[in-house]
Coordinates of C-alpha atoms in Angstrom, one line a residue:
M1 CA 0.3 0.1 -0.4
A2 CA 2.9 2.3 1.0
D3 CA 4.7 1.6 -2.6
T4 CA 1.3 2.6 -4.8
D5 CA 1.0 6.0 -2.4
A6 CA 4.4 6.6 -3.3
P7 CA 3.6 7.8 -6.7
L8 CA 0.5 9.9 -6.2
I9 CA 2.5 12.0 -2.8
E10 CA 5.0 12.9 -5.0
H11 CA 2.8 13.8 -8.2
L12 CA 0.8 15.8 -5.5
I13 CA 4.4 17.5 -4.4
E14 CA 5.3 18.2 -8.3
L15 CA 1.7 19.6 -8.9
R16 CA 2.2 21.9 -5.8
G17 CA 5.7 23.0 -6.8
R18 CA 4.5 23.9 -10.6
L19 CA 1.6 25.9 -9.2
L20 CA 3.9 27.5 -6.7
R21 CA 6.1 28.6 -9.7
A22 CA 2.8 29.7 -11.5
L23 CA 1.4 31.6 -8.9
A24 CA 5.1 33.2 -7.9
G25 CA 5.5 34.3 -11.7
F26 CA 1.8 35.7 -12.2
F27 CA 2.6 38.0 -8.7
V28 CA 5.8 38.9 -10.2
V29 CA 5.0 40.2 -13.1
L30 CA 1.4 41.7 -11.5
L31 CA 3.8 43.8 -9.0
C32 CA 5.5 45.0 -11.7
L33 CA 2.4 46.0 -13.6
L34 CA 0.6 47.7 -10.7
P35 CA 2.9 51.5 -10.7
F36 CA 2.0 51.8 -14.5
A37 CA -2.1 50.3 -13.9
A38 CA -3.7 54.2 -14.5
K39 CA -1.6 55.0 -17.5
L40 CA -2.3 51.0 -18.5
Y41 CA -6.2 51.9 -18.7
G42 CA -5.5 55.2 -20.4
W43 CA -3.6 53.3 -23.1
L44 CA -6.3 51.2 -23.0
A45 CA -9.1 53.7 -23.3
Q46 CA -7.1 55.9 -26.2
P47 CA -9.7 54.3 -28.8
L48 CA -12.7 56.0 -27.3
T49 CA -11.5 58.9 -25.8
S50 CA -9.6 60.0 -29.2
L51 CA -13.1 60.1 -30.0
L52 CA -15.4 61.8 -27.5
P53 CA -16.4 65.5 -28.2
A54 CA -13.9 67.7 -26.5
G55 CA -14.3 68.3 -22.5
Q56 CA -15.7 64.6 -21.9
S57 CA -14.2 61.8 -20.6
I58 CA -14.5 58.1 -19.4
I59 CA -16.6 58.5 -15.6
A60 CA -16.4 56.3 -12.7
T61 CA -20.2 56.1 -11.2
N62 CA -18.8 54.0 -8.6
P63 CA -16.7 55.3 -6.1
A64 CA -14.5 52.5 -5.9
G65 CA -14.6 52.4 -9.6
A66 CA -11.4 54.7 -10.2
F67 CA -9.3 52.4 -8.2
F68 CA -10.8 49.2 -9.2
A69 CA -10.9 49.6 -13.1
P70 CA -7.1 50.0 -13.3
L71 CA -6.3 47.6 -10.7
K72 CA -8.4 44.6 -12.7
L73 CA -6.6 45.6 -15.4
A74 CA -3.2 45.2 -14.2
M75 CA -4.1 42.3 -13.3
F76 CA -6.1 41.2 -16.4
C77 CA -2.4 42.3 -18.1
A78 CA -0.2 40.6 -15.7
L79 CA -2.1 36.9 -16.5
F80 CA -2.1 38.3 -20.4
I81 CA 1.7 38.5 -19.9
S82 CA 2.6 35.6 -18.2
M83 CA 0.7 33.3 -19.5
P84 CA 3.6 31.4 -21.9
W85 CA 4.9 31.0 -18.3
L86 CA 1.6 29.0 -17.0
L87 CA 1.0 26.9 -19.6
Y88 CA 5.1 26.4 -19.8
Q89 CA 4.2 25.0 -15.8
T90 CA 1.5 23.0 -17.4
W91 CA 3.5 21.9 -19.9
A92 CA 6.2 20.6 -17.5
F93 CA 3.8 18.5 -15.5
V94 CA 2.1 16.7 -17.8
A95 CA 4.9 16.2 -20.3
P96 CA 6.2 13.1 -18.7
A97 CA 3.5 11.1 -18.9
L98 CA 3.2 12.2 -23.0
Y99 CA 4.3 9.5 -25.5
A100 CA 7.3 11.1 -28.1
R101 CA 4.5 11.4 -30.6
E102 CA 2.4 13.5 -28.4
K103 CA 5.2 15.7 -27.4
R104 CA 5.7 16.8 -30.9
L105 CA 2.7 17.5 -31.7
A106 CA 1.1 18.8 -27.9
L107 CA 4.2 21.2 -28.2
P108 CA 3.5 23.1 -31.6
L109 CA -0.3 23.5 -30.7
L110 CA 0.1 24.6 -27.5
A111 CA 2.4 27.0 -29.3
S112 CA 0.0 28.2 -31.9
A113 CA -3.1 28.6 -29.1
V114 CA -1.0 31.2 -27.6
A115 CA -0.4 32.6 -30.4
L116 CA -3.3 33.0 -31.9
F117 CA -5.0 34.4 -28.5
Y118 CA -2.6 37.1 -28.8
A119 CA -3.4 37.6 -32.6
G120 CA -6.9 37.6 -31.4
C121 CA -6.6 40.1 -29.1
A122 CA -4.2 42.8 -31.0
F123 CA -6.7 42.9 -33.8
A124 CA -9.5 43.6 -31.3
F125 CA -7.6 46.6 -30.0
L126 CA -6.0 47.6 -33.1
L127 CA -9.1 47.0 -35.8
V128 CA -12.4 45.9 -34.3
L129 CA -11.9 48.8 -31.2
P130 CA -11.4 52.1 -33.2
A131 CA -14.2 50.6 -35.8
V132 CA -16.8 49.6 -33.0
F133 CA -16.3 53.2 -30.7
H134 CA -16.5 55.2 -34.3
F135 CA -19.7 53.6 -34.9
L136 CA -21.3 53.6 -32.0
T137 CA -20.5 57.3 -31.0
S138 CA -21.4 58.5 -34.7
F139 CA -24.9 57.2 -34.5
G140 CA -25.6 58.6 -31.2
A141 CA -28.6 61.5 -30.3
D142 CA -27.4 65.1 -30.3
V143 CA -28.9 65.2 -26.8
I144 CA -27.2 62.2 -25.1
A145 CA -23.6 63.0 -23.8
V146 CA -21.5 60.4 -24.0
T147 CA -19.9 59.5 -20.8
P148 CA -18.9 55.8 -20.4
D149 CA -18.2 54.3 -16.9
A150 CA -14.9 52.9 -16.3
G151 CA -15.6 49.8 -14.7
A152 CA -18.3 49.0 -17.8
Y153 CA -16.3 50.2 -20.7
L154 CA -13.5 47.7 -19.1
D155 CA -16.1 44.6 -18.9
F156 CA -17.0 45.8 -22.6
V157 CA -13.1 45.4 -24.0
L158 CA -11.9 42.5 -22.2
A159 CA -15.0 40.7 -23.2
L160 CA -14.6 41.6 -26.8
F161 CA -10.5 40.3 -25.9
L162 CA -12.0 37.4 -24.7
A163 CA -14.7 36.7 -27.8
F164 CA -11.4 37.4 -30.5
G165 CA -8.8 35.5 -28.5
L166 CA -11.1 32.3 -28.3
S167 CA -12.3 32.4 -31.7
F168 CA -8.7 32.9 -33.1
E169 CA -8.3 29.2 -31.6
L170 CA -10.3 27.8 -34.1
P171 CA -7.5 26.3 -36.4
V172 CA -6.1 24.5 -33.4
A173 CA -9.4 23.2 -32.0
M174 CA -10.2 21.9 -35.5
V175 CA -6.6 20.1 -35.7
I176 CA -7.5 18.6 -32.3
L177 CA -10.3 17.0 -33.4
V178 CA -9.0 15.6 -36.2
L179 CA -5.8 13.6 -34.6
L180 CA -8.5 12.8 -31.8
G181 CA -10.3 10.8 -35.0
W182 CA -13.8 12.7 -34.3
V183 CA -13.3 14.3 -38.1
S184 CA -11.6 14.5 -41.0
P185 CA -10.4 17.2 -42.8
A186 CA -12.4 16.0 -45.8
Q187 CA -15.4 16.2 -43.2
L188 CA -14.3 19.3 -42.4
K189 CA -14.5 20.6 -46.1
E190 CA -17.8 19.1 -46.8
A191 CA -18.9 21.0 -44.0
R192 CA -17.7 24.5 -45.1
G193 CA -20.9 25.6 -46.0
Y194 CA -22.4 24.9 -42.5
A195 CA -19.0 26.5 -41.3
V196 CA -19.7 29.8 -42.4
V197 CA -23.3 30.0 -41.4
G198 CA -22.4 29.0 -37.9
I199 CA -19.6 31.4 -37.4
F200 CA -21.4 34.5 -39.0
V201 CA -24.0 33.4 -35.8
I202 CA -21.7 33.1 -33.5
A203 CA -20.1 37.0 -34.6
A204 CA -23.6 38.2 -34.7
I205 CA -24.1 36.9 -30.7
V206 CA -20.3 38.0 -29.2
T207 CA -19.8 41.0 -31.0
P208 CA -21.5 44.2 -30.3
P209 CA -24.5 45.3 -32.7
D210 CA -23.5 46.4 -35.3
V211 CA -22.6 44.7 -38.6
I212 CA -19.2 46.4 -38.8
S213 CA -17.8 44.5 -35.3
Q214 CA -19.9 41.3 -36.6
L215 CA -17.7 41.2 -40.2
M216 CA -14.5 41.9 -38.9
L217 CA -14.9 38.6 -36.5
A218 CA -16.4 36.5 -39.0
I219 CA -14.6 37.2 -42.1
P220 CA -11.3 36.1 -40.2
M221 CA -12.4 33.3 -38.7
C222 CA -14.0 32.1 -42.0
L223 CA -10.0 32.4 -42.9
L224 CA -8.8 30.8 -40.0
Y225 CA -11.2 27.6 -40.7
E226 CA -9.7 27.4 -44.0
L227 CA -6.1 27.4 -42.2
G228 CA -7.6 24.8 -39.5
I229 CA -8.3 22.1 -42.8
H230 CA -5.2 22.5 -44.4
A231 CA -3.2 22.3 -40.6
S232 CA -5.4 19.1 -39.8
R233 CA -4.4 17.9 -43.3
W234 CA -0.5 18.8 -42.5
L235 CA -0.1 17.0 -39.3
L236 CA -2.1 13.7 -40.1
P237 CA 0.0 10.5 -40.2
R238 CA 0.5 10.5 -44.3
P239 CA -1.4 7.3 -44.3
L240 CA -4.3 8.6 -42.3
A241 CA -4.3 11.7 -44.4
R242 CA -4.3 9.7 -48.0
D243 CA -7.5 8.1 -46.8
A244 CA -8.8 11.3 -45.3
A245 CA -8.7 13.0 -48.5
G246 CA -9.8 10.1 -50.4

């Protein structure tokens, strides 16, 4: 009984060590960002504040909002920056249990998932947010002053980042489904029409109610769907790839 418990205890000790290292890395980044929390919020608010009429700015309807909104943003940025370190700790704990082929596939998929999530957030910040705020501020009534709340604005932007970041993970999800044998590249190709309809439905749900942001999410997702088909063909073992194509 003691012999069977020993490996479990060793795994638990290893898991605790990895969790402590992951949390330590996160808090180190957070402590470095806290002095710049206000500047980070000003940088994040720039796509909206640049479009506001003169004399108007973001306000805090909650007395503590001016403090908690930048703090919340600093925590999100710390998580965003430390994500590779957190995923590395997860990988270091799981990797010894994987076979050689699984390791060769898992590491590129993990790196691709991180890169695509970052790309989705960057796409949302650089292109989507300016277009969305230009649309929303242009069609407001003249008698209504645009004075967004600091906390509501942050929640809106983070939700948009999450929506685009996760949506850009589509090729990785498709490759995983193919590697698990649940679908084949040929089936994904045949379902392209249904996938496009589903992508536009998802874009209409997760984006603000304007056509611009919906198209700016749907079109990249359609391109990423095509990328997922080609990537799944490339990563399949050659005999399986020929069978799937046939």
